[in-house]
mmCIF file of C-alpha atoms in Angstrom:
data_model
loop_
_atom_site.group_PDB
_atom_site.id
_atom_site.type_symbol
_atom_site.label_atom_id
_atom_site.label_comp_id
_atom_site.label_asym_id
_atom_site.label_seq_id
_atom_site.Cartn_x
_atom_site.Cartn_y
_atom_site.Cartn_z
ATOM 1 C CA MET A 25 113.985 97.976 80.376
ATOM 2 C CA THR A 26 112.084 97.584 77.290
ATOM 3 C CA ILE A 27 108.787 95.426 77.510
ATOM 4 C CA ARG A 28 108.617 93.221 74.438
ATOM 5 C CA VAL A 29 104.997 92.668 73.209
ATOM 6 C CA VAL A 30 103.343 90.453 70.618
ATOM 7 C CA VAL A 31 99.816 91.598 69.458
ATOM 8 C CA ALA A 32 97.401 88.895 68.259
ATOM 9 C CA ASP A 33 94.085 89.729 66.676
ATOM 10 C CA ASP A 34 92.330 88.629 63.552
ATOM 11 C CA GLN A 35 91.314 92.213 62.788
ATOM 12 C CA GLU A 36 94.094 94.019 61.064
ATOM 13 C CA LEU A 37 92.942 97.449 62.184
ATOM 14 C CA VAL A 38 92.810 96.401 65.803
ATOM 15 C CA ARG A 39 96.307 94.925 65.647
ATOM 16 C CA ALA A 40 97.671 97.980 63.999
ATOM 17 C CA GLY A 41 95.933 100.278 66.342
ATOM 18 C CA PHE A 42 97.111 98.638 69.468
ATOM 19 C CA GLY A 43 100.589 98.211 68.016
ATOM 20 C CA MET A 44 100.864 101.936 67.238
ATOM 21 C CA ILE A 45 99.742 102.830 70.712
ATOM 22 C CA LEU A 46 102.249 100.498 72.467
ATOM 23 C CA ASP A 47 105.134 101.353 70.122
ATOM 24 C CA ALA A 48 104.710 105.032 70.892
ATOM 25 C CA GLN A 49 105.551 104.228 74.527
ATOM 26 C CA PRO A 50 109.298 104.733 75.490
ATOM 27 C CA ASP A 51 109.480 101.475 77.389
ATOM 28 C CA ILE A 52 107.373 99.139 75.151
ATOM 29 C CA GLU A 53 108.248 97.564 71.881
ATOM 30 C CA VAL A 54 105.820 95.526 69.621
ATOM 31 C CA VAL A 55 108.126 92.874 68.313
ATOM 32 C CA ALA A 56 105.455 90.945 66.138
ATOM 33 C CA GLU A 57 101.846 90.764 65.282
ATOM 34 C CA ALA A 58 99.717 87.600 64.641
ATOM 35 C CA ALA A 59 96.362 87.084 62.881
ATOM 36 C CA ASN A 60 95.319 83.936 64.677
ATOM 37 C CA GLY A 61 96.027 81.791 67.715
ATOM 38 C CA ALA A 62 98.475 79.440 65.870
ATOM 39 C CA GLU A 63 100.469 82.399 64.628
ATOM 40 C CA ALA A 64 100.560 83.856 68.153
ATOM 41 C CA VAL A 65 102.017 80.661 69.595
ATOM 42 C CA GLU A 66 104.656 80.455 66.860
ATOM 43 C CA ARG A 67 105.620 84.207 67.434
ATOM 44 C CA VAL A 68 106.011 83.492 71.164
ATOM 45 C CA ARG A 69 108.193 80.376 70.562
ATOM 46 C CA GLU A 70 110.424 82.466 68.179
ATOM 47 C CA LEU A 71 110.592 85.716 70.107
ATOM 48 C CA ALA A 72 109.948 84.935 73.861
ATOM 49 C CA PRO A 73 108.154 88.228 74.395
ATOM 50 C CA ASP A 74 107.368 89.578 77.895
ATOM 51 C CA VAL A 75 103.734 90.090 77.129
ATOM 52 C CA LEU A 76 101.246 88.531 74.654
ATOM 53 C CA LEU A 77 98.044 90.580 73.901
ATOM 54 C CA LEU A 78 95.661 87.831 72.680
ATOM 55 C CA ASP A 79 92.168 88.224 71.239
ATOM 56 C CA VAL A 80 89.673 85.612 72.575
ATOM 57 C CA ARG A 81 88.016 84.835 69.338
ATOM 58 C CA MET A 82 90.338 83.999 66.394
ATOM 59 C CA PRO A 83 90.344 81.569 63.448
ATOM 60 C CA VAL A 84 92.626 78.567 63.167
ATOM 61 C CA MET A 85 93.224 78.469 66.876
ATOM 62 C CA ASP A 86 91.219 80.460 69.372
ATOM 63 C CA GLY A 87 92.790 82.640 72.023
ATOM 64 C CA LEU A 88 91.980 80.227 74.799
ATOM 65 C CA GLU A 89 93.920 77.350 73.256
ATOM 66 C CA ALA A 90 96.728 79.684 72.361
ATOM 67 C CA ALA A 91 96.784 80.941 75.906
ATOM 68 C CA ARG A 92 96.919 77.299 77.257
ATOM 69 C CA ARG A 93 99.914 76.448 75.002
ATOM 70 C CA VAL A 94 101.873 79.643 75.713
ATOM 71 C CA CYS A 95 101.374 79.583 79.368
ATOM 72 C CA ALA A 96 102.275 75.856 79.639
ATOM 73 C CA GLU A 97 105.393 76.193 77.362
ATOM 74 C CA HIS A 98 106.585 79.808 78.020
ATOM 75 C CA PRO A 99 105.901 80.777 81.641
ATOM 76 C CA GLY A 100 108.026 83.818 81.129
ATOM 77 C CA THR A 101 105.495 85.317 78.738
ATOM 78 C CA LYS A 102 102.543 86.984 80.521
ATOM 79 C CA VAL A 103 99.172 86.753 78.628
ATOM 80 C CA ILE A 104 96.567 89.535 78.418
ATOM 81 C CA MET A 105 93.255 88.457 76.936
ATOM 82 C CA LEU A 106 91.250 90.870 74.923
ATOM 83 C CA THR A 107 87.558 90.625 74.963
ATOM 84 C CA THR A 108 84.569 92.640 73.611
ATOM 85 C CA PHE A 109 82.229 91.726 76.425
ATOM 86 C CA ASP A 110 82.268 92.747 80.131
ATOM 87 C CA VAL A 111 81.748 89.181 81.457
ATOM 88 C CA ASP A 112 81.431 85.979 79.406
ATOM 89 C CA ASP A 113 82.411 82.362 79.716
ATOM 90 C CA TYR A 114 85.556 82.965 77.833
ATOM 91 C CA VAL A 115 86.970 85.201 80.665
ATOM 92 C CA TYR A 116 86.355 82.399 83.247
ATOM 93 C CA ASP A 117 87.894 79.830 80.951
ATOM 94 C CA ALA A 118 90.923 82.193 80.358
ATOM 95 C CA LEU A 119 91.672 82.132 84.133
ATOM 96 C CA TYR A 120 92.294 78.335 83.807
ATOM 97 C CA ALA A 121 94.259 78.829 80.615
ATOM 98 C CA GLY A 122 96.758 80.796 82.674
ATOM 99 C CA ALA A 123 95.971 84.405 81.560
ATOM 100 C CA SER A 124 97.334 87.002 83.732
ATOM 101 C CA GLY A 125 94.997 89.833 82.757
ATOM 102 C CA PHE A 126 91.926 90.899 80.881
ATOM 103 C CA LEU A 127 91.129 94.081 78.956
ATOM 104 C CA LEU A 128 88.153 95.214 77.040
ATOM 105 C CA LYS A 129 88.753 96.130 73.415
ATOM 106 C CA ASP A 130 87.526 99.583 73.987
ATOM 107 C CA VAL A 131 90.240 100.222 76.554
ATOM 108 C CA ARG A 132 91.690 103.834 76.607
ATOM 109 C CA ARG A 133 95.243 104.080 75.119
ATOM 110 C CA ASP A 134 96.643 105.106 78.577
ATOM 111 C CA ASP A 135 95.134 102.106 80.316
ATOM 112 C CA LEU A 136 96.366 99.726 77.596
ATOM 113 C CA ALA A 137 99.971 100.771 78.049
ATOM 114 C CA HIS A 138 99.500 100.669 81.979
ATOM 115 C CA GLY A 139 97.925 97.293 81.739
ATOM 116 C CA VAL A 140 100.950 95.975 79.853
ATOM 117 C CA ARG A 141 103.383 97.489 82.320
ATOM 118 C CA MET A 142 101.325 95.918 85.203
ATOM 119 C CA VAL A 143 101.331 92.436 83.811
ATOM 120 C CA ALA A 144 105.015 92.544 82.782
ATOM 121 C CA SER A 145 105.931 93.535 86.317
ATOM 122 C CA GLY A 146 104.084 90.509 87.773
ATOM 123 C CA GLU A 147 100.751 92.086 88.707
ATOM 124 C CA ALA A 148 97.499 90.757 87.598
ATOM 125 C CA LEU A 149 95.066 92.857 85.477
ATOM 126 C CA LEU A 150 91.416 92.865 85.290
ATOM 127 C CA ALA A 151 89.453 95.654 83.459
ATOM 128 C CA PRO A 152 88.496 98.204 86.029
ATOM 129 C CA SER A 153 84.911 98.141 85.025
ATOM 130 C CA VAL A 154 84.437 94.378 85.794
ATOM 131 C CA THR A 155 86.908 93.489 88.538
ATOM 132 C CA ARG A 156 84.716 93.126 91.431
ATOM 133 C CA ARG A 157 81.760 91.684 89.399
ATOM 134 C CA LEU A 158 84.018 89.251 87.634
ATOM 135 C CA ILE A 159 85.446 87.892 90.854
ATOM 136 C CA SER A 160 81.941 87.522 92.298
ATOM 137 C CA GLU A 161 80.454 85.802 89.408
ATOM 138 C CA PHE A 162 83.580 83.535 88.970
ATOM 139 C CA ALA A 163 83.205 82.548 92.700
ATOM 140 C CA ALA A 164 79.652 81.732 92.300
ATOM 141 C CA ARG A 165 80.215 79.517 89.305
ATOM 142 C CA ARG A 166 83.447 77.840 90.413
ATOM 143 C CA SER A 167 83.299 77.347 94.262
ATOM 144 C CA PRO A 168 79.960 75.579 95.144
ATOM 145 C CA GLY A 169 81.855 73.052 97.177
ATOM 146 C CA PRO A 170 84.660 70.559 96.932
ATOM 147 C CA GLY A 171 85.405 69.389 93.245
ATOM 148 C CA PRO A 172 88.110 67.733 91.304
ATOM 149 C CA GLN A 173 89.947 71.058 90.800
ATOM 150 C CA ARG A 174 89.876 72.051 94.538
ATOM 151 C CA PRO A 175 93.471 72.861 95.569
ATOM 152 C CA PRO A 176 94.910 70.843 98.463
ATOM 153 C CA SER A 177 94.494 72.382 101.848
ATOM 154 C CA ARG A 178 98.078 71.554 102.720
ATOM 155 C CA LEU A 179 99.143 74.403 100.590
ATOM 156 C CA LEU A 180 97.140 76.851 102.653
ATOM 157 C CA GLU A 181 98.712 75.419 105.761
ATOM 158 C CA GLN A 182 102.007 76.767 104.516
ATOM 159 C CA LEU A 183 100.874 80.368 104.915
ATOM 160 C CA THR A 184 101.498 82.570 107.958
ATOM 161 C CA ALA A 185 98.432 84.218 109.563
ATOM 162 C CA ARG A 186 99.406 87.525 107.738
ATOM 163 C CA GLU A 187 100.045 85.867 104.502
ATOM 164 C CA ALA A 188 96.560 84.172 104.702
ATOM 165 C CA GLU A 189 94.973 87.491 105.320
ATOM 166 C CA THR A 190 96.824 88.958 102.491
ATOM 167 C CA LEU A 191 95.462 86.217 100.234
ATOM 168 C CA ARG A 192 91.809 86.967 101.410
ATOM 169 C CA LEU A 193 92.321 90.644 100.701
ATOM 170 C CA LEU A 194 93.777 89.885 97.217
ATOM 171 C CA ALA A 195 90.715 87.780 96.530
ATOM 172 C CA ARG A 196 88.520 90.928 97.248
ATOM 173 C CA GLY A 197 90.304 92.787 94.441
ATOM 174 C CA LEU A 198 92.323 95.123 96.743
ATOM 175 C CA SER A 199 95.376 96.868 95.406
ATOM 176 C CA ASN A 200 98.739 96.796 97.385
ATOM 177 C CA ALA A 201 97.993 100.286 98.750
ATOM 178 C CA GLU A 202 94.451 99.135 99.918
ATOM 179 C CA ILE A 203 95.899 95.994 101.563
ATOM 180 C CA ALA A 204 98.686 98.111 103.268
ATOM 181 C CA GLY A 205 95.942 100.134 104.786
ATOM 182 C CA ALA A 206 93.887 97.229 105.849
ATOM 183 C CA LEU A 207 96.841 95.470 107.481
ATOM 184 C CA VAL A 208 98.403 98.727 108.693
ATOM 185 C CA VAL A 209 101.860 97.984 107.138
ATOM 186 C CA SER A 210 103.875 99.436 104.326
ATOM 187 C CA GLU A 211 103.332 98.726 100.686
ATOM 188 C CA HIS A 212 106.858 97.178 100.558
ATOM 189 C CA THR A 213 105.876 94.689 103.350
ATOM 190 C CA VAL A 214 102.598 93.924 101.358
ATOM 191 C CA LYS A 215 104.713 93.168 98.217
ATOM 192 C CA THR A 216 106.811 90.767 100.226
ATOM 193 C CA HIS A 217 103.641 89.019 101.570
ATOM 194 C CA VAL A 218 102.235 88.743 98.028
ATOM 195 C CA SER A 219 105.536 87.312 96.752
ATOM 196 C CA ASN A 220 105.486 84.675 99.607
ATOM 197 C CA VAL A 221 101.904 83.748 98.932
ATOM 198 C CA LEU A 222 102.545 83.238 95.253
ATOM 199 C CA ALA A 223 105.621 81.197 95.905
ATOM 200 C CA LYS A 224 104.184 78.970 98.559
ATOM 201 C CA LEU A 225 101.067 78.324 96.615
ATOM 202 C CA GLN A 226 102.880 77.821 93.429
ATOM 203 C CA LEU A 227 100.855 80.497 91.585
ATOM 204 C CA ARG A 228 101.732 82.578 88.451
ATOM 205 C CA ASP A 229 100.353 85.856 89.721
ATOM 206 C CA ARG A 230 97.672 87.672 91.619
ATOM 207 C CA VAL A 231 94.745 86.824 89.377
ATOM 208 C CA HIS A 232 95.544 83.135 90.058
ATOM 209 C CA ALA A 233 95.748 83.857 93.828
ATOM 210 C CA VAL A 234 92.114 84.980 93.398
ATOM 211 C CA VAL A 235 91.155 81.795 91.718
ATOM 212 C CA PHE A 236 92.940 79.693 94.355
ATOM 213 C CA ALA A 237 91.393 81.664 97.275
ATOM 214 C CA TYR A 238 87.819 80.879 96.065
ATOM 215 C CA GLU A 239 88.518 77.350 95.065
ATOM 216 C CA SER A 240 90.361 76.370 98.260
ATOM 217 C CA GLY A 241 87.589 77.789 100.451
ATOM 218 C CA ALA A 242 89.878 80.430 101.837
ATOM 219 C CA VAL A 243 87.315 83.008 100.666
ATOM 220 C CA VAL A 244 83.508 82.410 100.294
ATOM 221 C CA ALA A 245 81.549 84.084 97.386
ATOM 222 C CA GLY A 246 79.888 87.244 98.703
ATOM 223 C CA GLU A 247 82.044 87.356 101.822
ATOM 224 C CA GLU A 248 83.655 90.633 102.814
#
């Protein structure tokens, strides 16, 4: 099954480079490019791609606003934000915009294609070099205590004990294989638990499960 992608970046060479790398993959097709956020939103409306690669900083409409609109209007399109920096405020804001993944612009070509595949399949993606630090800093900034965006505890009450533990392990940045090892179950069972967690908590994907875990108090910053 071909993964249809739109690449949005205001730098033509970056767009072209990412497009060539992705188009060279047998299971990925770049269906359009966009030079700013407004164009990206229009291309998504026209083409309904599986994945939108979206630069954070662009003219006319920045990547964060474009991500908000795409995620609100087209839930079937997964958004990967492209950033030059390891950790900046744009990354945290992008979590709330609905982005499903983050990649640094100096990503290796194999990691770029792998990232697109991951997000298209429903996984969440954080640049490997910043995953744990991002989660830790996000938690420190966003979960000092109850606030207006704190998720209702009734949602957590819907989880079984094993699903709640799966959520806590997700929030620590563990992969399915690592969660399976921790729970002493198969990866297939872990996938079932993850699917149940996302459905019961009404979340888009794993990265939003991380956000929910910290904001609901299911996981405390710095806790292992």
